[in-house]
Amino acid sequence: MQMHIERDYLWIPVWTGTVQERLSVYQGDQKLFEFVTGTDQNRKPDFCAALPVRRWLGEDLTVDGKFGKRFFEELRCEASLPEPLEERPCIHFTSCSGWLNDPNGLFYKNGRWHLYHQHNPFDVEWGNMSWGHAVSRDLLHWERAEDVMFPDEDGTIFSGCAVCDGKEIPGYPDDAVVYCYTAAGGITEWSKGKSFVQKTAYSIDEGMTLQKKDVVLGHLEAENRDPKIYIQPYGDGWYGVLYLDRDEYGVFLSKDFKTWNMTQKLTLPDAWECPDLFRVPIEGGGEKWMFWTSDGYYFPGEFDGKEFHPDGYRQEAYHSMLPYAAQRFSGTDRVLNIAWLRTAGWGKTYTGMMSIPRELSFVRNNGKFLLRQRLPREWEEQKVCITQKRLTAAPEGPENLMLRCALEKGRAVEVVVEWSRPDADFTLNILGIRCSLNAGLLHIEPVAEWHKGVRNAADKINKEQDQMGEEGTRRVQLPSDMRKMSFLLDAEILELTGDDGLWTAAYEMDETAYQKTDQIQFTGSGIREASCFQSNPGNR
């Protein structure tokens, strides 16, 4: 079918859970796009994917595929992006529709934070890997922008990074933001016979549109992927890290951003993909290098500009399965990252969301380095206190502290509880979700069923399985010395932050299993303070 392009976006109807067919878009004989998507049904589409087509305004494109009459009736040009079809979290980014996974290309420039992410615009399951995009001025409220890169003849667009650190890169326009990403060859019919390689792209409009450029690192082994690049701190040029295969990673150096030489092949037991290597400030003074991997496994150590030397132990950043593939922001001195939360989104038009950003620092603890992941200062500055109760002295008996308040719907809410004794107990009902502490055991319900991808991952690593209680519950044994917990609930996601970020976890709540209310109810003994906050309104 020929489409005359008269507006900026081509809206393509999407039906989920149906037989998949190949969809191609051509200009004459030149293929512009190729995806797989569900075949049309005798019902309204579940949502629409939007392809930016403004560069072909006034021209005719051919849309080709084995689709029925209803598909082509719903195909149309529009002047704007689609709007979300359901209520969304306030301060946790979600795509308008489709599947979302790893954060990519995070950077800060001229007052704006840029978040790219793995995106399948054509289904709520993994596939068609493209780069979605969002922009924020406060790290909390995100404005959805158009997708910036789509699969091509070299493969789908896997994870990568932005290099935005003020240093000009040879061969790229002045002041350009430069990106490095994995072209995952061989996954699609269009890229059949090709391998995984590392390519670059750049933007001259501060990240709103990207131009693909060169292959800078050819295929090395297996599905080598997920490049992360920084300025070389001990000389000229840049250093980068890349996932190779199994639990192996490569460290690379380049003087010109074109030729990259591997200076180290590094094995990190039980680690897996999505590497990052950077310095983390130590509380009290100094810095420490850290090698980060996808499951939140991190390895403190030293980097000499060519090789990373781990200190000999592995730490875990997360105490639940949802957070994954966190990436640090470029272009800022702050050490901030965002993780993908592997939510299932049962019955929704979107799957997956991003965590709230975390500010990282190291704490010395029994001769080792423990990562603190604080909630960002923007949240601390913007949140509004609804009610607070505090005891003037730590209770030594069974004195109860009670808290009750009504909340405005549609905003994120945080309840912060501080207790003074290891045998403290409390019960918190937060908008219908129940969290209770007894003898150091935190009970949470109702928790949603995992997505199949999380179930598969859980079979490989022992994390959260020992928390399983009755269906829809988690029983989490907290550290014996923990005395403070933040419960941050934003629609279906609950993020927990213990002792100002020394302990973190995240759970997707089952919205079908409880009666939603606008109430917070809290009662407990051995409690020093309980406070309730809500977010300011913002873009959703």
Coordinates of C-alpha atoms in Angstrom, one line a residue:
M1 CA 0.0 0.0 0.0
Q2 CA 1.3 3.5 -0.8
M3 CA 1.1 6.2 1.8
H4 CA 1.4 9.9 1.0
I5 CA 3.4 11.4 3.9
E6 CA 1.6 14.6 4.9
R7 CA 2.4 14.7 8.6
D8 CA 5.4 14.0 10.9
Y9 CA 4.5 10.5 12.1
L10 CA 3.2 7.4 10.5
W11 CA 0.9 5.7 13.0
I12 CA 1.0 1.9 12.6
P13 CA -1.7 -0.2 14.4
V14 CA -0.5 -2.9 16.8
W15 CA -2.4 -6.0 17.9
T16 CA -0.6 -8.0 20.7
G17 CA -0.8 -11.7 21.3
T18 CA -1.4 -12.6 17.6
V19 CA 0.6 -14.2 14.8
Q20 CA 3.6 -12.1 13.9
E21 CA 4.3 -11.0 10.3
R22 CA 7.1 -8.9 8.7
L23 CA 6.3 -5.3 8.1
S24 CA 8.5 -3.3 5.7
V25 CA 8.4 0.3 4.6
Y26 CA 10.1 1.4 1.3
Q27 CA 10.8 4.6 -0.6
G28 CA 10.9 3.3 -4.1
D29 CA 13.3 0.2 -4.0
Q30 CA 15.1 1.4 -0.9
K31 CA 14.0 -0.3 2.4
L32 CA 13.7 2.2 5.2
F33 CA 12.2 0.1 8.0
E34 CA 11.6 -3.5 8.9
F35 CA 9.7 -4.9 11.9
V36 CA 7.7 -7.9 12.9
T37 CA 4.3 -7.2 14.4
G38 CA 1.0 -8.8 15.1
T39 CA -1.5 -9.5 12.3
D40 CA -4.7 -7.5 12.4
Q41 CA -7.8 -8.8 14.1
N42 CA -11.5 -7.9 13.9
R43 CA -11.2 -5.5 16.8
K44 CA -9.7 -2.1 17.6
P45 CA -5.9 -2.1 17.7
D46 CA -4.3 -2.4 21.2
F47 CA -2.2 0.7 20.4
C48 CA -0.3 2.5 17.6
A49 CA 3.4 2.7 17.0
A50 CA 4.7 6.0 15.6
L51 CA 7.5 6.2 13.1
P52 CA 9.1 9.6 12.5
V53 CA 8.7 10.3 8.8
R54 CA 9.0 14.1 8.5
R55 CA 12.1 13.7 6.2
W56 CA 9.8 12.2 3.6
L57 CA 7.1 14.9 3.9
G58 CA 5.3 15.3 0.5
E59 CA 6.6 12.0 -0.8
D60 CA 5.0 8.5 -1.2
L61 CA 6.2 5.5 0.9
T62 CA 5.2 1.9 0.4
V63 CA 4.0 -0.1 3.4
D64 CA 4.3 -3.9 2.7
G65 CA 3.3 -7.0 4.6
K66 CA 0.8 -9.8 4.9
F67 CA -1.9 -7.9 6.7
G68 CA -5.6 -7.7 6.2
K69 CA -8.0 -4.9 5.4
R70 CA -8.3 -3.7 9.0
F71 CA -4.6 -3.0 9.3
F72 CA -4.5 -0.7 6.3
E73 CA -7.7 1.1 7.4
E74 CA -6.0 2.0 10.7
L75 CA -2.7 3.0 9.1
R76 CA -2.5 6.8 9.0
C77 CA -0.3 9.9 9.3
E78 CA -0.6 12.2 12.4
A79 CA 1.1 15.4 13.5
S80 CA 2.0 14.2 17.0
L81 CA 3.0 11.1 19.0
P82 CA 0.3 9.0 20.6
E83 CA -0.8 9.6 24.2
P84 CA -0.6 6.8 26.8
L85 CA -3.9 4.8 27.1
E86 CA -3.6 4.1 30.9
E87 CA -2.7 5.9 34.0
R88 CA 1.1 5.7 34.6
P89 CA 3.6 6.1 37.4
C90 CA 4.4 9.7 38.2
I91 CA 8.2 9.6 38.7
H92 CA 9.1 6.3 37.1
F93 CA 9.4 6.5 33.3
T94 CA 7.3 4.2 31.1
S95 CA 7.2 4.2 27.3
C96 CA 3.9 5.3 25.7
S97 CA 3.3 1.7 24.6
G98 CA 5.2 -1.4 23.8
W99 CA 8.2 -3.2 25.5
L100 CA 10.9 -1.3 27.4
N101 CA 14.2 -2.6 28.7
D102 CA 17.8 -1.4 29.3
P103 CA 18.5 2.3 29.8
N104 CA 20.9 3.6 27.1
G105 CA 22.9 6.7 26.3
L106 CA 22.2 8.6 29.5
F107 CA 23.6 12.1 29.5
Y108 CA 23.1 15.6 30.9
K109 CA 23.5 18.8 28.9
N110 CA 22.3 22.4 29.1
G111 CA 19.9 21.7 32.0
R112 CA 18.3 18.6 30.5
W113 CA 18.7 14.9 31.4
H114 CA 18.4 12.5 28.4
L115 CA 17.2 9.0 28.8
Y116 CA 17.3 6.5 25.9
H117 CA 16.1 3.0 26.3
Q118 CA 15.6 -0.3 24.5
H119 CA 12.1 -0.2 23.0
N120 CA 9.9 -2.5 21.0
P121 CA 7.2 -0.1 19.6
F122 CA 5.3 -3.1 18.0
D123 CA 4.6 -5.4 20.9
V124 CA 4.6 -5.7 24.7
E125 CA 7.2 -8.5 24.5
W126 CA 10.9 -8.2 23.5
G127 CA 11.8 -7.7 19.8
N128 CA 12.4 -5.1 17.1
M129 CA 15.0 -3.4 19.4
S130 CA 15.1 0.3 18.8
W131 CA 16.1 3.3 20.9
G132 CA 13.3 5.2 22.7
H133 CA 13.9 8.6 24.2
A134 CA 12.7 10.9 27.0
V135 CA 13.9 14.2 28.4
S136 CA 13.6 15.7 31.9
R137 CA 14.7 18.8 33.7
D138 CA 14.4 17.3 37.2
L139 CA 15.2 13.6 36.9
L140 CA 11.6 12.8 38.1
H141 CA 9.1 14.0 35.5
W142 CA 9.9 12.8 32.0
E143 CA 8.7 14.0 28.7
R144 CA 8.4 11.3 26.0
A145 CA 10.1 12.1 22.7
E146 CA 10.1 10.2 19.5
D147 CA 12.3 7.1 19.0
V148 CA 15.7 7.9 17.6
M149 CA 17.1 4.7 16.1
F150 CA 15.4 1.7 14.5
P151 CA 16.7 -1.7 13.1
D152 CA 18.5 -1.5 9.8
E153 CA 20.5 -3.8 7.4
D154 CA 23.2 -4.1 10.1
G155 CA 20.8 -5.5 12.8
T156 CA 18.6 -4.4 15.6
I157 CA 19.8 -1.5 17.9
F158 CA 21.0 -3.0 21.1
S159 CA 22.3 -1.2 24.2
G160 CA 25.0 1.5 24.2
C161 CA 26.1 4.8 25.7
A162 CA 26.4 8.5 25.1
V163 CA 29.8 10.3 25.3
C164 CA 29.0 13.8 26.3
D165 CA 31.9 15.1 28.4
G166 CA 33.0 18.3 26.7
K167 CA 35.9 16.8 24.7
E168 CA 35.7 17.1 20.9
I169 CA 35.8 13.7 19.1
P170 CA 37.7 13.6 15.8
G171 CA 35.5 13.1 12.8
Y172 CA 32.3 14.3 14.4
P173 CA 30.8 17.8 14.3
D174 CA 31.8 20.3 17.0
D175 CA 29.7 20.0 20.2
A176 CA 28.0 16.9 18.9
V177 CA 26.8 14.2 21.3
V178 CA 28.4 11.0 20.2
Y179 CA 26.9 7.5 20.9
C180 CA 28.3 4.0 20.7
Y181 CA 25.9 1.1 20.4
T182 CA 25.7 -2.6 19.4
A183 CA 24.3 -3.4 16.0
A184 CA 22.9 -6.9 16.6
G185 CA 23.4 -8.5 13.2
G186 CA 21.7 -11.7 12.3
I187 CA 18.6 -11.3 14.4
T188 CA 16.4 -10.1 11.6
E189 CA 15.9 -11.2 8.1
W190 CA 17.2 -7.9 6.9
S191 CA 20.5 -8.4 8.7
K192 CA 20.8 -12.1 8.0
G193 CA 24.4 -13.3 7.9
K194 CA 25.8 -10.4 9.9
S195 CA 27.4 -10.4 13.3
F196 CA 27.3 -8.2 16.4
V197 CA 29.4 -5.1 15.9
Q198 CA 29.9 -1.8 17.7
K199 CA 28.8 1.3 15.8
T200 CA 28.6 5.0 16.4
A201 CA 25.9 7.7 15.9
Y202 CA 25.8 11.4 16.7
S203 CA 23.4 14.2 17.3
I204 CA 23.8 17.9 16.5
D205 CA 20.5 18.9 18.1
E206 CA 21.3 17.9 21.7
G207 CA 20.0 14.3 21.3
M208 CA 16.6 14.8 19.8
T209 CA 17.6 13.1 16.5
L210 CA 20.5 10.8 15.8
Q211 CA 22.6 10.1 12.7
K212 CA 24.1 6.6 12.4
K213 CA 27.8 6.6 11.4
D214 CA 30.6 4.1 11.5
V215 CA 31.5 0.6 12.7
V216 CA 34.3 1.3 15.2
L217 CA 34.8 -2.2 16.6
G218 CA 34.1 -5.4 14.5
H219 CA 32.9 -8.7 15.8
L220 CA 35.2 -10.3 18.4
E221 CA 33.3 -13.2 19.8
A222 CA 29.7 -14.5 20.5
E223 CA 27.2 -11.7 21.0
N224 CA 29.7 -9.1 22.2
R225 CA 27.7 -6.0 23.1
D226 CA 26.8 -3.1 25.5
P227 CA 29.7 -0.6 25.0
K228 CA 30.3 2.0 27.7
I229 CA 32.9 4.7 27.0
Y230 CA 34.6 7.5 29.0
I231 CA 37.5 10.0 28.7
Q232 CA 40.8 8.3 29.6
P233 CA 41.7 9.6 33.0
Y234 CA 45.4 8.7 32.8
G235 CA 46.4 10.2 29.4
D236 CA 44.9 11.0 26.0
G237 CA 41.9 9.4 24.4
W238 CA 39.1 7.2 25.7
Y239 CA 38.6 3.9 27.5
G240 CA 35.7 1.6 27.1
V241 CA 34.3 -1.7 28.4
L242 CA 32.4 -4.3 26.5
Y243 CA 30.6 -7.5 27.3
L244 CA 32.2 -10.5 25.4
D245 CA 30.6 -13.8 26.4
R246 CA 29.5 -15.7 29.5
D247 CA 31.2 -13.9 32.5
E248 CA 33.9 -12.3 30.3
Y249 CA 34.5 -8.6 29.5
G250 CA 37.0 -6.5 27.6
V251 CA 38.7 -3.2 28.4
F252 CA 39.6 -1.1 25.4
L253 CA 41.6 2.0 24.7
S254 CA 41.5 4.4 21.8
K255 CA 43.4 7.6 20.9
D256 CA 41.1 8.7 18.1
F257 CA 37.7 7.0 18.8
K258 CA 38.2 5.0 15.5
T259 CA 40.7 2.3 16.4
W260 CA 40.1 0.4 19.6
N261 CA 42.6 -2.0 21.2
M262 CA 41.7 -4.5 23.9
T263 CA 44.1 -4.1 26.8
Q264 CA 42.4 -6.6 29.1
K265 CA 40.1 -9.6 29.0
L266 CA 38.5 -9.8 32.4
T267 CA 36.6 -12.7 34.0
L268 CA 34.1 -11.7 36.7
P269 CA 32.5 -14.8 38.2
D270 CA 28.6 -15.0 37.8
A271 CA 28.5 -11.5 36.2
W272 CA 26.5 -11.0 33.0
E273 CA 26.4 -8.3 30.3
C274 CA 25.9 -4.4 30.5
P275 CA 29.3 -3.4 32.0
D276 CA 30.2 0.0 33.4
L277 CA 33.6 1.1 34.9
F278 CA 33.8 4.4 36.8
R279 CA 35.0 6.1 39.9
V280 CA 32.6 6.4 42.9
P281 CA 33.2 9.0 45.7
I282 CA 33.9 7.6 49.1
E283 CA 32.0 9.1 52.0
G284 CA 34.6 10.9 54.1
G285 CA 36.9 11.6 51.2
G286 CA 38.5 10.0 48.2
E287 CA 37.3 7.9 45.3
K288 CA 37.2 4.2 44.4
W289 CA 36.9 2.5 41.0
M290 CA 34.0 0.1 40.5
F291 CA 33.1 -2.4 37.8
W292 CA 29.4 -2.7 37.4
T293 CA 27.4 -5.5 35.8
S294 CA 23.7 -6.0 34.8
D295 CA 22.3 -7.9 37.9
G296 CA 23.7 -5.2 40.2
Y297 CA 26.8 -7.2 40.9
Y298 CA 29.6 -4.7 41.5
F299 CA 33.3 -5.2 42.0
P300 CA 35.4 -2.5 43.8
G301 CA 38.9 -2.3 42.6
E302 CA 41.5 -0.2 40.9
F303 CA 41.9 0.9 37.3
D304 CA 45.3 1.9 35.9
G305 CA 44.1 3.2 32.6
K306 CA 44.6 -0.1 30.9
E307 CA 43.4 -2.8 33.2
F308 CA 40.9 -3.2 36.1
H309 CA 42.1 -5.0 39.2
P310 CA 39.2 -6.1 41.4
D311 CA 39.8 -6.1 45.2
G312 CA 38.7 -9.8 45.3
Y313 CA 35.1 -9.7 46.4
R314 CA 31.7 -9.1 44.8
Q315 CA 28.8 -7.1 46.3
E316 CA 25.1 -7.0 45.3
A317 CA 23.4 -3.7 44.8
Y318 CA 19.8 -5.1 44.8
H319 CA 17.9 -7.4 47.1
S320 CA 15.2 -8.2 44.6
M321 CA 14.9 -9.4 41.0
L322 CA 13.3 -6.4 39.2
P323 CA 16.3 -3.9 38.9
Y324 CA 18.6 -4.7 36.0
A325 CA 21.1 -3.2 33.6
A326 CA 21.6 0.2 35.3
Q327 CA 23.6 2.8 33.5
R328 CA 25.4 5.9 34.7
F329 CA 24.8 9.4 33.3
S330 CA 27.5 11.1 31.2
G331 CA 28.0 14.9 31.1
T332 CA 27.8 15.4 34.9
D333 CA 30.1 15.2 37.9
R334 CA 27.3 13.6 39.9
V335 CA 27.4 9.8 40.0
L336 CA 23.8 8.9 39.1
N337 CA 22.4 5.8 37.5
I338 CA 19.0 4.5 36.4
A339 CA 18.0 0.8 36.2
W340 CA 15.4 -1.0 34.2
L341 CA 12.7 -2.4 36.4
R342 CA 11.5 -5.7 34.8
T343 CA 7.8 -5.2 35.5
A344 CA 5.3 -7.4 33.7
G345 CA 2.5 -4.8 33.3
W346 CA -0.1 -7.5 33.1
G347 CA -3.1 -6.4 30.9
K348 CA -1.5 -3.1 30.1
T349 CA -0.2 -1.6 26.8
Y350 CA 3.3 -1.3 28.2
T351 CA 5.9 -3.6 29.7
G352 CA 8.8 -2.5 31.9
M353 CA 9.7 0.9 33.5
M354 CA 12.7 2.8 34.7
S355 CA 13.7 3.0 38.4
I356 CA 13.9 6.3 40.1
P357 CA 17.5 7.6 39.6
R358 CA 20.0 6.8 42.4
E359 CA 23.0 8.8 43.6
L360 CA 26.0 6.6 44.3
S361 CA 28.7 6.7 46.9
F362 CA 30.9 4.2 48.7
V363 CA 30.9 3.5 52.5
R364 CA 33.8 1.8 54.2
N365 CA 32.4 -1.3 56.0
N366 CA 34.5 -3.9 57.7
G367 CA 37.4 -3.5 55.4
K368 CA 35.3 -3.5 52.3
F369 CA 33.4 -1.0 50.2
L370 CA 29.6 -1.0 50.3
L371 CA 27.6 1.0 47.8
R372 CA 25.1 3.5 49.0
Q373 CA 22.3 4.3 46.5
R374 CA 20.4 7.4 47.7
L375 CA 17.2 8.7 46.3
P376 CA 18.2 11.7 44.2
R377 CA 18.3 15.1 45.8
E378 CA 15.6 16.3 43.4
W379 CA 13.2 14.0 45.1
E380 CA 14.2 15.3 48.6
E381 CA 13.8 18.9 47.4
Q382 CA 10.4 18.4 45.7
K383 CA 8.5 16.0 47.9
V384 CA 5.8 17.5 50.1
C385 CA 5.4 16.4 53.7
I386 CA 1.8 15.4 54.4
T387 CA 2.1 14.3 58.0
Q388 CA 4.8 13.4 60.4
K389 CA 5.0 12.0 64.0
R390 CA 8.1 11.8 66.1
L391 CA 8.9 10.6 69.6
T392 CA 11.1 12.9 71.6
A393 CA 13.0 9.9 73.1
A394 CA 13.6 6.4 71.9
P395 CA 10.9 4.2 73.5
E396 CA 12.1 1.3 75.7
G397 CA 8.7 -0.2 76.2
P398 CA 5.7 -1.1 74.0
E399 CA 4.7 2.5 73.3
N400 CA 2.8 2.8 70.0
L401 CA 3.2 5.4 67.4
M402 CA 0.2 5.8 65.0
L403 CA -0.1 7.7 61.8
R404 CA -3.1 8.2 59.5
C405 CA -3.7 10.5 56.6
A406 CA -5.6 10.9 53.3
L407 CA -3.6 11.4 50.1
E408 CA -4.3 13.0 46.7
K409 CA -4.7 10.3 44.1
G410 CA -2.4 10.1 41.1
R411 CA 0.9 11.1 42.9
A412 CA 3.8 9.1 44.2
V413 CA 3.9 8.6 47.9
E414 CA 6.8 7.9 50.3
V415 CA 6.5 6.7 53.9
V416 CA 9.7 6.9 55.9
V417 CA 9.9 4.9 59.1
E418 CA 12.7 5.0 61.7
W419 CA 12.9 2.6 64.5
S420 CA 15.1 2.4 67.6
R421 CA 15.2 -1.3 68.6
P422 CA 15.9 -4.5 66.7
D423 CA 12.6 -5.9 68.0
A424 CA 10.5 -3.0 66.7
D425 CA 7.4 -3.9 64.8
F426 CA 4.9 -2.0 62.7
T427 CA 2.1 -2.4 60.2
L428 CA 1.8 0.0 57.2
N429 CA -1.1 0.1 54.9
I430 CA -0.2 2.4 52.0
L431 CA -3.1 2.9 49.5
G432 CA -4.2 -0.7 50.1
I433 CA -0.8 -2.3 50.0
R434 CA 0.3 -3.9 53.3
C435 CA 3.9 -3.8 54.6
S436 CA 4.7 -5.1 58.1
L437 CA 7.8 -5.6 60.2
N438 CA 8.2 -8.2 62.9
A439 CA 11.4 -9.4 64.5
G440 CA 13.4 -8.1 61.5
L441 CA 11.2 -9.8 58.9
L442 CA 9.5 -7.5 56.5
H443 CA 6.3 -8.9 55.0
I444 CA 5.0 -7.3 51.7
E445 CA 1.8 -8.0 49.8
P446 CA 0.3 -8.3 47.2
V447 CA 3.3 -8.7 44.9
A448 CA 2.6 -9.3 41.2
E449 CA 3.6 -12.4 39.4
W450 CA 6.9 -12.1 37.6
H451 CA 7.3 -11.7 33.9
K452 CA 8.5 -14.9 32.2
G453 CA 11.9 -13.3 31.6
V454 CA 12.4 -12.6 35.3
R455 CA 11.3 -16.2 36.2
N456 CA 14.0 -17.5 33.8
A457 CA 16.6 -15.2 35.3
A458 CA 15.7 -16.2 38.8
D459 CA 16.4 -19.8 38.0
K460 CA 20.1 -18.8 37.4
I461 CA 20.7 -16.6 40.4
N462 CA 19.6 -17.0 44.0
K463 CA 18.0 -13.7 44.6
E464 CA 14.4 -13.2 46.0
Q465 CA 13.5 -16.9 45.8
D466 CA 14.0 -17.2 49.6
Q467 CA 11.6 -14.3 50.1
M468 CA 8.7 -16.2 48.6
G469 CA 5.8 -16.7 51.0
E470 CA 2.2 -17.5 50.2
E471 CA 1.1 -16.5 46.7
G472 CA 1.6 -12.7 46.2
T473 CA 3.8 -12.2 49.3
R474 CA 7.4 -11.5 50.1
R475 CA 9.1 -12.1 53.4
V476 CA 12.4 -10.2 53.5
Q477 CA 14.9 -10.6 56.2
L478 CA 16.4 -7.2 56.9
P479 CA 19.9 -6.6 58.3
S480 CA 19.9 -6.7 62.0
D481 CA 21.4 -3.2 62.3
M482 CA 18.9 -1.6 59.9
R483 CA 17.0 1.2 61.6
K484 CA 15.3 3.1 58.7
M485 CA 13.3 2.3 55.6
S486 CA 11.7 4.4 52.9
F487 CA 8.7 2.9 51.1
L488 CA 8.2 4.7 47.8
L489 CA 5.0 3.7 46.0
D490 CA 4.3 5.0 42.5
A491 CA 1.3 3.4 40.9
E492 CA 2.2 -0.3 40.7
I493 CA 5.9 0.0 41.7
L494 CA 7.2 -0.1 45.2
E495 CA 10.9 0.8 45.8
L496 CA 12.4 0.2 49.2
T497 CA 15.5 2.1 50.4
G498 CA 17.0 1.0 53.7
D499 CA 19.4 3.1 55.8
D500 CA 19.6 5.9 53.3
G501 CA 20.5 3.6 50.4
L502 CA 22.7 1.0 51.9
W503 CA 20.0 -1.6 51.1
T504 CA 17.5 -1.4 48.2
A505 CA 14.8 -3.5 46.6
A506 CA 11.9 -3.0 44.2
Y507 CA 8.6 -4.9 43.7
E508 CA 5.8 -4.8 41.2
M509 CA 2.5 -4.8 43.1
D510 CA -0.6 -6.7 41.9
E511 CA -3.1 -3.9 41.3
T512 CA -5.9 -6.5 40.8
A513 CA -5.4 -8.1 44.2
Y514 CA -6.2 -5.3 46.6
Q515 CA -8.8 -2.6 47.2
K516 CA -7.2 0.8 46.4
T517 CA -7.8 3.5 48.9
D518 CA -6.6 7.1 49.4
Q519 CA -5.4 6.3 52.9
I520 CA -2.2 5.7 54.8
Q521 CA -2.5 3.8 58.0
F522 CA 0.5 3.1 60.2
T523 CA 0.9 1.7 63.7
G524 CA 4.0 0.4 65.4
S525 CA 6.0 0.0 68.6
G526 CA 9.7 0.8 69.1
I527 CA 9.3 3.5 66.4
R528 CA 11.2 6.7 66.6
E529 CA 9.6 8.6 63.7
A530 CA 7.1 8.0 60.8
S531 CA 6.6 10.5 58.0
C532 CA 4.5 10.6 54.8
F533 CA 5.3 12.6 51.7
Q534 CA 3.8 13.0 48.2
S535 CA 5.3 14.1 44.9
N536 CA 4.6 17.4 43.3
P537 CA 2.5 17.1 40.1
G538 CA 4.4 16.7 36.9
N539 CA 4.4 15.2 33.4
R540 CA 3.1 11.6 33.4

